[in-house]
Amino acid sequence: TNNFLRHVESMKLLPSGAGHISHLNAVILGESLATEEDDFVLPSQDFASKANVQSPEQYLKMYKRSIEDPAGFWSDIASEFYWKQRWGNKVCDENFDVRKGNIKIEWFKGGITNICYNCLDRNVEAGLGDKIAIYWEGNEPGLDGTLTYSQLLQQVCQVANYLKDIGVKKGDAVIIYLPMLMELPIAMLACARIGAVHSVVFAGFSAESLAQRIIDCKPKAVITCNAVKRGSKAIHLKDIVDAAINDSAQNGVSIDVCLVYENLLALKREATKWKEGRDIWWQDVIPKYPTTCSVDWVDAEDPLFLLYTSGSTGKPKGVLHTTGGYMVYTATTFKYAFDYKPSDIYWCTADCGWITGHSYVTYGPMLNGATVVVYEGAPNYPDSGRCWDIVDKYKVTIFYTAPTLVRSLMRDGDAFVTCYSRKSLRVLGSVGEPINPSAWRWFYNVVGDSRCPISDTWWQTETGGFMITPLPGAWPQKPGSATFPFFGVQPVIVDEKGVEIEGECSGYLCIKNSWPGAFRTLYGDHERYETTYFKPFSGYYFSGDGCSRDKDGYHWLTGRVDDVINVSGHRIGTAEVESALVSHPQCAEAAVVGVEHEVKGQGIYAFVTVVDGVPYSEELRKDLVLAVRKQIGAFAAPDKIHWAPGLPKTRSGKIMRRILRKIASKQLDELGDTSTLADPNVVNQLIELSDS
Ligand code: WTA
């Protein structure tokens, strides 16, 4: 009864099947170098023969089992980890259908474990103590450091002991606001070790955004550093934290402890503003604690972390992930989607402030005992060759990044790439937004020398791990397609009525039944969880993305279908940007849409109606952009402010964004029916003001 399974079976993927798959197998076996044929890009025979999953048939066999016997499939994998006590008799207990009651997802309930133990102690005990866990590369070339698995464990224990000492207990929240120093994954793992719930806030968020998150989760402590260098500029993070803590205090949430890492190269201790009694230097206390720390064992369904993400309306949502299922899922997806081998050196360019840094900088790789490169700086500092310099320096074999970086490096020219060897690379990965076929081909041909398969991984903060992704040795790839579902994932494409569509089609991407890495709720708001994700199409998890499936069953993500925009792979809710704009006293109303952007994927385009009598000026434009930087962060700053004497609204007052999107992208002949507008004339006014 699984549509996807029926679909792949009907599309010649079975071993006995004739048609293109046998043709492809012939090509795979006959060619040592990848070739492009019928838009397919094939892994080399050499790659496929050593891969963890080597053929479509092998994938299909495993996939079938994962769907037909999820309990058996996932408990076999889970058994490879350490459980203090095995889970109860139900591997998965779920209700995915709002019509049958509250949504509930539980995996391995009753199982007692600890993810930090599984990332560190288990690997050290297995003899990986001297293996490099982290290669840290600083913003300034030449500045670096390493930690073996044993050293990492010791440092994590020291921080865990400190947190316990200041009274952080199982279930307490801790906010981490750090750049990509080693201390960031260390702090995450330390929380996990004692059962505390970390909430990492990307260090590009403003004080107001940080305050919002502090107020929502009421942490026992905030962990930060005094400053960070971005490119050649120093940013005083501690000042931002101070402002956020003050703001929270005014909203009734006080912070007693702020642990501050002294980032000497960015700012000296003496120059850091300080609040005695509350602030404490990391370097003054952490080294004094013992390097061993007992583990707080937790239930598989105890919370592991909260990560705030943008939705189409309202304030950011606290996506809550629990321990056991997330552990099993991130480890497994990492292993298969990147064809991970113990000899790999893995580098993911994402920041731990986003889900990618949680699942695929910290947990997924470390659960596999992998060596991870953590890079502090900007990918084009001091020049556009930095990434490949780092790849060569550490002999990186798996390189995982976002399409926006690929496009920006592509624009800077091949010479920055080709002057480095890159011969260590064997797998490339992409995440965050659809990768356009031309960027895909550049990544493949130029960066990977037409040798490395690309895993274009589709997933979300909510899904915890990869959902639709190539398995690099198994699949012929198509540039721009995320290909097929991961084990245990049942993607369906539905029409606006929620009816599943089969075969070649396009529509809304939903998921049927749960998978171990799924989020369990929105912190403090289970109702919003149900309304946002499970009510739009009863019986399914609704992703918010559009998707089409081609004649060969490949999935092509087409972007968000809600009011969320994706700027350089960062999710931004249009409502949040609008609310920041209207907080400016001279802004009466604002409507924000996404427009295509050559490098960022989407750019932020804001229509702004000013308060009566206020003249349009460059200064006001700058001020409005500043308001957004202040309330959300620099990464959410609008690319364009378009003056709007009025906004196109229906008679019931609803803003017609469809029309605004067309105006923003200058597709004026596609405005469609404007007769239902309360005042059709506003459209002409907007067009006239397009270039002012
Ligand atoms: C988009 C990031 C196409 C998508 C892991 C999704 C993608 C949102 C891809 C989630 C991809 C992510 N192809 N689109 N490979 N990966 N997206 O929560 O719109 O920051 O809904 O998680 O990014 O963004 P989030």
JSON list of C-alpha atoms in Angstrom, two decimals, residues 429-613:
[
{"chain": "A", "resi": 429, "resn": "GLY", "atom": "CA", "xyz": [26.86, 17.20, -0.74]},
{"chain": "A", "resi": 430, "resn": "SER", "atom": "CA", "xyz": [24.33, 19.98, -1.06]},
{"chain": "A", "resi": 431, "resn": "VAL", "atom": "CA", "xyz": [21.64, 21.22, 1.30]},
{"chain": "A", "resi": 432, "resn": "GLY", "atom": "CA", "xyz": [19.35, 24.12, 2.10]},
{"chain": "A", "resi": 433, "resn": "GLU", "atom": "CA", "xyz": [17.58, 24.82, -1.16]},
{"chain": "A", "resi": 434, "resn": "PRO", "atom": "CA", "xyz": [17.12, 23.29, -4.56]},
{"chain": "A", "resi": 435, "resn": "ILE", "atom": "CA", "xyz": [20.42, 23.22, -6.44]},
{"chain": "A", "resi": 436, "resn": "ASN", "atom": "CA", "xyz": [19.94, 24.43, -9.98]},
{"chain": "A", "resi": 437, "resn": "PRO", "atom": "CA", "xyz": [21.32, 22.09, -12.65]},
{"chain": "A", "resi": 438, "resn": "SER", "atom": "CA", "xyz": [23.99, 24.55, -13.81]},
{"chain": "A", "resi": 439, "resn": "ALA", "atom": "CA", "xyz": [25.38, 24.96, -10.28]},
{"chain": "A", "resi": 440, "resn": "TRP", "atom": "CA", "xyz": [25.16, 21.18, -9.87]},
{"chain": "A", "resi": 441, "resn": "ARG", "atom": "CA", "xyz": [27.20, 20.65, -13.01]},
{"chain": "A", "resi": 442, "resn": "TRP", "atom": "CA", "xyz": [29.83, 23.19, -11.99]},
{"chain": "A", "resi": 443, "resn": "PHE", "atom": "CA", "xyz": [30.11, 21.59, -8.56]},
{"chain": "A", "resi": 444, "resn": "TYR", "atom": "CA", "xyz": [30.38, 18.18, -10.17]},
{"chain": "A", "resi": 445, "resn": "ASN", "atom": "CA", "xyz": [32.70, 19.00, -13.06]},
{"chain": "A", "resi": 446, "resn": "VAL", "atom": "CA", "xyz": [34.93, 21.70, -11.64]},
{"chain": "A", "resi": 447, "resn": "VAL", "atom": "CA", "xyz": [35.06, 21.08, -7.89]},
{"chain": "A", "resi": 448, "resn": "GLY", "atom": "CA", "xyz": [34.73, 17.30, -8.06]},
{"chain": "A", "resi": 449, "resn": "ASP", "atom": "CA", "xyz": [36.62, 16.84, -11.34]},
{"chain": "A", "resi": 450, "resn": "SER", "atom": "CA", "xyz": [33.67, 14.79, -12.64]},
{"chain": "A", "resi": 451, "resn": "ARG", "atom": "CA", "xyz": [34.63, 12.11, -10.15]},
{"chain": "A", "resi": 452, "resn": "CYS", "atom": "CA", "xyz": [32.53, 12.70, -7.03]},
{"chain": "A", "resi": 453, "resn": "PRO", "atom": "CA", "xyz": [28.82, 11.94, -6.77]},
{"chain": "A", "resi": 454, "resn": "ILE", "atom": "CA", "xyz": [26.74, 14.73, -5.26]},
{"chain": "A", "resi": 455, "resn": "SER", "atom": "CA", "xyz": [24.32, 13.99, -2.46]},
{"chain": "A", "resi": 456, "resn": "ASP", "atom": "CA", "xyz": [21.62, 16.60, -2.78]},
{"chain": "A", "resi": 457, "resn": "THR", "atom": "CA", "xyz": [19.95, 16.09, 0.58]},
{"chain": "A", "resi": 458, "resn": "TRP", "atom": "CA", "xyz": [16.41, 17.34, 1.07]},
{"chain": "A", "resi": 459, "resn": "TRP", "atom": "CA", "xyz": [15.33, 17.68, 4.67]},
{"chain": "A", "resi": 460, "resn": "GLN", "atom": "CA", "xyz": [14.27, 20.22, 7.30]},
{"chain": "A", "resi": 461, "resn": "THR", "atom": "CA", "xyz": [14.83, 21.33, 10.88]},
{"chain": "A", "resi": 462, "resn": "GLU", "atom": "CA", "xyz": [11.67, 19.41, 11.63]},
{"chain": "A", "resi": 463, "resn": "THR", "atom": "CA", "xyz": [12.78, 16.15, 10.03]},
{"chain": "A", "resi": 464, "resn": "GLY", "atom": "CA", "xyz": [16.02, 15.91, 12.03]},
{"chain": "A", "resi": 465, "resn": "GLY", "atom": "CA", "xyz": [17.86, 14.20, 9.19]},
{"chain": "A", "resi": 466, "resn": "PHE", "atom": "CA", "xyz": [17.87, 13.52, 5.46]},
{"chain": "A", "resi": 467, "resn": "MET", "atom": "CA", "xyz": [14.56, 12.56, 3.93]},
{"chain": "A", "resi": 468, "resn": "ILE", "atom": "CA", "xyz": [15.11, 12.50, 0.18]},
{"chain": "A", "resi": 469, "resn": "THR", "atom": "CA", "xyz": [18.70, 12.00, -0.85]},
{"chain": "A", "resi": 470, "resn": "PRO", "atom": "CA", "xyz": [20.91, 10.15, -3.25]},
{"chain": "A", "resi": 471, "resn": "LEU", "atom": "CA", "xyz": [22.88, 7.19, -1.97]},
{"chain": "A", "resi": 472, "resn": "PRO", "atom": "CA", "xyz": [25.97, 8.05, -3.95]},
{"chain": "A", "resi": 473, "resn": "GLY", "atom": "CA", "xyz": [27.01, 4.58, -5.03]},
{"chain": "A", "resi": 474, "resn": "ALA", "atom": "CA", "xyz": [23.54, 3.30, -5.72]},
{"chain": "A", "resi": 475, "resn": "TRP", "atom": "CA", "xyz": [21.97, 5.82, -7.95]},
{"chain": "A", "resi": 476, "resn": "PRO", "atom": "CA", "xyz": [22.47, 7.28, -11.30]},
{"chain": "A", "resi": 477, "resn": "GLN", "atom": "CA", "xyz": [21.95, 10.95, -10.52]},
{"chain": "A", "resi": 478, "resn": "LYS", "atom": "CA", "xyz": [20.14, 13.69, -12.33]},
{"chain": "A", "resi": 479, "resn": "PRO", "atom": "CA", "xyz": [21.59, 17.18, -11.85]},
{"chain": "A", "resi": 480, "resn": "GLY", "atom": "CA", "xyz": [19.17, 19.12, -9.66]},
{"chain": "A", "resi": 481, "resn": "SER", "atom": "CA", "xyz": [17.17, 16.19, -8.33]},
{"chain": "A", "resi": 482, "resn": "ALA", "atom": "CA", "xyz": [17.31, 15.00, -4.72]},
{"chain": "A", "resi": 483, "resn": "THR", "atom": "CA", "xyz": [16.41, 11.56, -6.19]},
{"chain": "A", "resi": 484, "resn": "PHE", "atom": "CA", "xyz": [14.76, 9.07, -3.81]},
{"chain": "A", "resi": 485, "resn": "PRO", "atom": "CA", "xyz": [13.62, 8.71, -0.21]},
{"chain": "A", "resi": 486, "resn": "PHE", "atom": "CA", "xyz": [15.90, 7.53, 2.53]},
{"chain": "A", "resi": 487, "resn": "PHE", "atom": "CA", "xyz": [15.12, 4.26, 4.30]},
{"chain": "A", "resi": 488, "resn": "GLY", "atom": "CA", "xyz": [11.88, 4.40, 6.22]},
{"chain": "A", "resi": 489, "resn": "VAL", "atom": "CA", "xyz": [10.65, 7.59, 4.56]},
{"chain": "A", "resi": 490, "resn": "GLN", "atom": "CA", "xyz": [7.44, 7.56, 2.58]},
{"chain": "A", "resi": 491, "resn": "PRO", "atom": "CA", "xyz": [7.11, 10.75, 0.59]},
{"chain": "A", "resi": 492, "resn": "VAL", "atom": "CA", "xyz": [3.82, 11.40, -1.12]},
{"chain": "A", "resi": 493, "resn": "ILE", "atom": "CA", "xyz": [2.80, 14.18, -3.42]},
{"chain": "A", "resi": 494, "resn": "VAL", "atom": "CA", "xyz": [-0.72, 15.44, -2.84]},
{"chain": "A", "resi": 495, "resn": "ASP", "atom": "CA", "xyz": [-2.99, 17.86, -4.63]},
{"chain": "A", "resi": 496, "resn": "GLU", "atom": "CA", "xyz": [-4.67, 20.79, -2.92]},
{"chain": "A", "resi": 497, "resn": "LYS", "atom": "CA", "xyz": [-7.40, 18.50, -1.60]},
{"chain": "A", "resi": 498, "resn": "GLY", "atom": "CA", "xyz": [-4.84, 16.25, 0.02]},
{"chain": "A", "resi": 499, "resn": "VAL", "atom": "CA", "xyz": [-5.31, 13.42, -2.44]},
{"chain": "A", "resi": 500, "resn": "GLU", "atom": "CA", "xyz": [-2.15, 11.48, -3.25]},
{"chain": "A", "resi": 501, "resn": "ILE", "atom": "CA", "xyz": [-1.07, 11.72, -6.85]},
{"chain": "A", "resi": 502, "resn": "GLU", "atom": "CA", "xyz": [0.91, 8.94, -8.40]},
{"chain": "A", "resi": 503, "resn": "GLY", "atom": "CA", "xyz": [3.30, 8.67, -11.27]},
{"chain": "A", "resi": 504, "resn": "GLU", "atom": "CA", "xyz": [4.67, 11.72, -13.01]},
{"chain": "A", "resi": 505, "resn": "CYS", "atom": "CA", "xyz": [3.17, 14.67, -11.17]},
{"chain": "A", "resi": 506, "resn": "SER", "atom": "CA", "xyz": [3.71, 17.74, -9.08]},
{"chain": "A", "resi": 507, "resn": "GLY", "atom": "CA", "xyz": [2.08, 19.02, -5.93]},
{"chain": "A", "resi": 508, "resn": "TYR", "atom": "CA", "xyz": [2.65, 19.37, -2.20]},
{"chain": "A", "resi": 509, "resn": "LEU", "atom": "CA", "xyz": [5.26, 17.21, -0.57]},
{"chain": "A", "resi": 510, "resn": "CYS", "atom": "CA", "xyz": [3.98, 15.28, 2.42]},
{"chain": "A", "resi": 511, "resn": "ILE", "atom": "CA", "xyz": [5.28, 12.34, 4.40]},
{"chain": "A", "resi": 512, "resn": "LYS", "atom": "CA", "xyz": [3.23, 9.35, 5.40]},
{"chain": "A", "resi": 513, "resn": "ASN", "atom": "CA", "xyz": [4.04, 7.73, 8.78]},
{"chain": "A", "resi": 514, "resn": "SER", "atom": "CA", "xyz": [6.81, 8.76, 11.11]},
{"chain": "A", "resi": 515, "resn": "TRP", "atom": "CA", "xyz": [10.55, 8.20, 10.89]},
{"chain": "A", "resi": 516, "resn": "PRO", "atom": "CA", "xyz": [12.86, 8.04, 13.92]},
{"chain": "A", "resi": 517, "resn": "GLY", "atom": "CA", "xyz": [14.35, 11.53, 13.47]},
{"chain": "A", "resi": 518, "resn": "ALA", "atom": "CA", "xyz": [11.05, 13.39, 13.31]},
{"chain": "A", "resi": 519, "resn": "PHE", "atom": "CA", "xyz": [10.47, 16.29, 15.71]},
{"chain": "A", "resi": 520, "resn": "ARG", "atom": "CA", "xyz": [8.02, 15.49, 18.45]},
{"chain": "A", "resi": 521, "resn": "THR", "atom": "CA", "xyz": [6.39, 18.83, 19.12]},
{"chain": "A", "resi": 522, "resn": "LEU", "atom": "CA", "xyz": [6.84, 22.60, 19.05]},
{"chain": "A", "resi": 523, "resn": "TYR", "atom": "CA", "xyz": [8.06, 23.60, 22.47]},
{"chain": "A", "resi": 524, "resn": "GLY", "atom": "CA", "xyz": [5.15, 24.71, 24.60]},
{"chain": "A", "resi": 525, "resn": "ASP", "atom": "CA", "xyz": [2.70, 24.65, 21.71]},
{"chain": "A", "resi": 526, "resn": "HIS", "atom": "CA", "xyz": [1.60, 21.20, 20.61]},
{"chain": "A", "resi": 527, "resn": "GLU", "atom": "CA", "xyz": [-1.49, 22.71, 19.08]},
{"chain": "A", "resi": 528, "resn": "ARG", "atom": "CA", "xyz": [0.55, 24.84, 16.70]},
{"chain": "A", "resi": 529, "resn": "TYR", "atom": "CA", "xyz": [2.51, 21.71, 15.82]},
{"chain": "A", "resi": 530, "resn": "GLU", "atom": "CA", "xyz": [-0.65, 19.93, 14.80]},
{"chain": "A", "resi": 531, "resn": "THR", "atom": "CA", "xyz": [-2.13, 22.92, 13.02]},
{"chain": "A", "resi": 532, "resn": "THR", "atom": "CA", "xyz": [0.97, 23.76, 11.02]},
{"chain": "A", "resi": 533, "resn": "TYR", "atom": "CA", "xyz": [2.13, 20.34, 10.02]},
{"chain": "A", "resi": 534, "resn": "PHE", "atom": "CA", "xyz": [-0.64, 17.79, 10.38]},
{"chain": "A", "resi": 535, "resn": "LYS", "atom": "CA", "xyz": [-3.90, 19.62, 9.74]},
{"chain": "A", "resi": 536, "resn": "PRO", "atom": "CA", "xyz": [-3.30, 20.93, 6.22]},
{"chain": "A", "resi": 537, "resn": "PHE", "atom": "CA", "xyz": [-3.51, 17.37, 4.85]},
{"chain": "A", "resi": 538, "resn": "SER", "atom": "CA", "xyz": [-4.98, 14.92, 7.35]},
{"chain": "A", "resi": 539, "resn": "GLY", "atom": "CA", "xyz": [-3.01, 11.75, 7.76]},
{"chain": "A", "resi": 540, "resn": "TYR", "atom": "CA", "xyz": [0.25, 13.29, 6.61]},
{"chain": "A", "resi": 541, "resn": "TYR", "atom": "CA", "xyz": [3.12, 15.47, 7.75]},
{"chain": "A", "resi": 542, "resn": "PHE", "atom": "CA", "xyz": [3.08, 18.51, 5.46]},
{"chain": "A", "resi": 543, "resn": "SER", "atom": "CA", "xyz": [6.56, 19.79, 4.62]},
{"chain": "A", "resi": 544, "resn": "GLY", "atom": "CA", "xyz": [5.65, 23.21, 3.24]},
{"chain": "A", "resi": 545, "resn": "ASP", "atom": "CA", "xyz": [7.55, 22.38, 0.06]},
{"chain": "A", "resi": 546, "resn": "GLY", "atom": "CA", "xyz": [6.40, 21.84, -3.48]},
{"chain": "A", "resi": 547, "resn": "CYS", "atom": "CA", "xyz": [7.76, 18.86, -5.35]},
{"chain": "A", "resi": 548, "resn": "SER", "atom": "CA", "xyz": [7.45, 17.10, -8.65]},
{"chain": "A", "resi": 549, "resn": "ARG", "atom": "CA", "xyz": [8.23, 13.54, -9.59]},
{"chain": "A", "resi": 550, "resn": "ASP", "atom": "CA", "xyz": [9.43, 12.71, -13.06]},
{"chain": "A", "resi": 551, "resn": "LYS", "atom": "CA", "xyz": [8.81, 9.69, -15.24]},
{"chain": "A", "resi": 552, "resn": "ASP", "atom": "CA", "xyz": [11.72, 7.86, -13.64]},
{"chain": "A", "resi": 553, "resn": "GLY", "atom": "CA", "xyz": [10.45, 8.50, -10.13]},
{"chain": "A", "resi": 554, "resn": "TYR", "atom": "CA", "xyz": [13.08, 11.12, -9.27]},
{"chain": "A", "resi": 555, "resn": "HIS", "atom": "CA", "xyz": [12.00, 13.88, -6.90]},
{"chain": "A", "resi": 556, "resn": "TRP", "atom": "CA", "xyz": [12.53, 17.52, -7.81]},
{"chain": "A", "resi": 557, "resn": "LEU", "atom": "CA", "xyz": [12.00, 20.00, -4.97]},
{"chain": "A", "resi": 558, "resn": "THR", "atom": "CA", "xyz": [10.53, 23.25, -6.18]},
{"chain": "A", "resi": 559, "resn": "GLY", "atom": "CA", "xyz": [10.77, 25.44, -3.06]},
{"chain": "A", "resi": 560, "resn": "ARG", "atom": "CA", "xyz": [8.45, 26.58, -0.32]},
{"chain": "A", "resi": 561, "resn": "VAL", "atom": "CA", "xyz": [4.78, 26.90, -1.03]},
{"chain": "A", "resi": 562, "resn": "ASP", "atom": "CA", "xyz": [4.09, 28.92, 2.12]},
{"chain": "A", "resi": 563, "resn": "ASP", "atom": "CA", "xyz": [5.23, 32.37, 3.20]},
{"chain": "A", "resi": 564, "resn": "VAL", "atom": "CA", "xyz": [8.68, 31.22, 4.14]},
{"chain": "A", "resi": 565, "resn": "ILE", "atom": "CA", "xyz": [11.60, 32.35, 2.02]},
{"chain": "A", "resi": 566, "resn": "ASN", "atom": "CA", "xyz": [14.92, 30.69, 1.68]},
{"chain": "A", "resi": 567, "resn": "VAL", "atom": "CA", "xyz": [17.80, 33.13, 1.52]},
{"chain": "A", "resi": 568, "resn": "SER", "atom": "CA", "xyz": [21.22, 31.54, 1.11]},
{"chain": "A", "resi": 569, "resn": "GLY", "atom": "CA", "xyz": [19.74, 28.43, 2.64]},
{"chain": "A", "resi": 570, "resn": "HIS", "atom": "CA", "xyz": [18.46, 30.34, 5.69]},
{"chain": "A", "resi": 571, "resn": "ARG", "atom": "CA", "xyz": [14.79, 30.03, 6.40]},
{"chain": "A", "resi": 572, "resn": "ILE", "atom": "CA", "xyz": [13.12, 33.36, 6.94]},
{"chain": "A", "resi": 573, "resn": "GLY", "atom": "CA", "xyz": [9.45, 33.96, 7.60]},
{"chain": "A", "resi": 574, "resn": "THR", "atom": "CA", "xyz": [8.06, 36.87, 5.60]},
{"chain": "A", "resi": 575, "resn": "ALA", "atom": "CA", "xyz": [5.90, 37.74, 8.62]},
{"chain": "A", "resi": 576, "resn": "GLU", "atom": "CA", "xyz": [8.98, 38.23, 10.79]},
{"chain": "A", "resi": 577, "resn": "VAL", "atom": "CA", "xyz": [10.56, 40.62, 8.31]},
{"chain": "A", "resi": 578, "resn": "GLU", "atom": "CA", "xyz": [7.28, 42.50, 7.95]},
{"chain": "A", "resi": 579, "resn": "SER", "atom": "CA", "xyz": [6.95, 42.83, 11.67]},
{"chain": "A", "resi": 580, "resn": "ALA", "atom": "CA", "xyz": [10.48, 44.24, 11.90]},
{"chain": "A", "resi": 581, "resn": "LEU", "atom": "CA", "xyz": [9.70, 46.76, 9.15]},
{"chain": "A", "resi": 582, "resn": "VAL", "atom": "CA", "xyz": [6.46, 48.00, 10.69]},
{"chain": "A", "resi": 583, "resn": "SER", "atom": "CA", "xyz": [8.23, 48.47, 14.01]},
{"chain": "A", "resi": 584, "resn": "HIS", "atom": "CA", "xyz": [9.82, 51.49, 12.31]},
{"chain": "A", "resi": 585, "resn": "PRO", "atom": "CA", "xyz": [7.66, 54.49, 13.24]},
{"chain": "A", "resi": 586, "resn": "GLN", "atom": "CA", "xyz": [7.50, 55.73, 9.67]},
{"chain": "A", "resi": 587, "resn": "CYS", "atom": "CA", "xyz": [6.36, 52.45, 8.18]},
{"chain": "A", "resi": 588, "resn": "ALA", "atom": "CA", "xyz": [2.60, 52.00, 8.04]},
{"chain": "A", "resi": 589, "resn": "GLU", "atom": "CA", "xyz": [2.47, 48.63, 6.37]},
{"chain": "A", "resi": 590, "resn": "ALA", "atom": "CA", "xyz": [4.81, 46.15, 4.74]},
{"chain": "A", "resi": 591, "resn": "ALA", "atom": "CA", "xyz": [4.55, 43.07, 2.57]},
{"chain": "A", "resi": 592, "resn": "VAL", "atom": "CA", "xyz": [7.54, 40.88, 1.90]},
{"chain": "A", "resi": 593, "resn": "VAL", "atom": "CA", "xyz": [8.02, 38.35, -0.87]},
{"chain": "A", "resi": 594, "resn": "GLY", "atom": "CA", "xyz": [10.91, 36.27, -2.15]},
{"chain": "A", "resi": 595, "resn": "VAL", "atom": "CA", "xyz": [12.41, 36.94, -5.58]},
{"chain": "A", "resi": 596, "resn": "GLU", "atom": "CA", "xyz": [14.87, 34.90, -7.52]},
{"chain": "A", "resi": 597, "resn": "HIS", "atom": "CA", "xyz": [18.44, 35.85, -6.66]},
{"chain": "A", "resi": 598, "resn": "GLU", "atom": "CA", "xyz": [21.44, 34.73, -8.68]},
{"chain": "A", "resi": 599, "resn": "VAL", "atom": "CA", "xyz": [23.58, 33.78, -5.70]},
{"chain": "A", "resi": 600, "resn": "LYS", "atom": "CA", "xyz": [21.32, 33.62, -2.65]},
{"chain": "A", "resi": 601, "resn": "GLY", "atom": "CA", "xyz": [18.63, 31.52, -4.34]},
{"chain": "A", "resi": 602, "resn": "GLN", "atom": "CA", "xyz": [16.00, 33.91, -3.06]},
{"chain": "A", "resi": 603, "resn": "GLY", "atom": "CA", "xyz": [16.33, 37.55, -2.20]},
{"chain": "A", "resi": 604, "resn": "ILE", "atom": "CA", "xyz": [14.08, 39.51, 0.16]},
{"chain": "A", "resi": 605, "resn": "TYR", "atom": "CA", "xyz": [11.87, 42.03, -1.57]},
{"chain": "A", "resi": 606, "resn": "ALA", "atom": "CA", "xyz": [9.86, 44.36, 0.65]},
{"chain": "A", "resi": 607, "resn": "PHE", "atom": "CA", "xyz": [6.92, 46.55, -0.35]},
{"chain": "A", "resi": 608, "resn": "VAL", "atom": "CA", "xyz": [6.61, 49.36, 2.15]},
{"chain": "A", "resi": 609, "resn": "THR", "atom": "CA", "xyz": [3.78, 51.81, 2.69]},
{"chain": "A", "resi": 610, "resn": "VAL", "atom": "CA", "xyz": [4.98, 54.83, 4.65]},
{"chain": "A", "resi": 611, "resn": "VAL", "atom": "CA", "xyz": [2.98, 56.81, 7.17]},
{"chain": "A", "resi": 612, "resn": "ASP", "atom": "CA", "xyz": [1.01, 59.65, 5.54]},
{"chain": "A", "resi": 613, "resn": "GLY", "atom": "CA", "xyz": [3.17, 62.64, 4.70]}
]
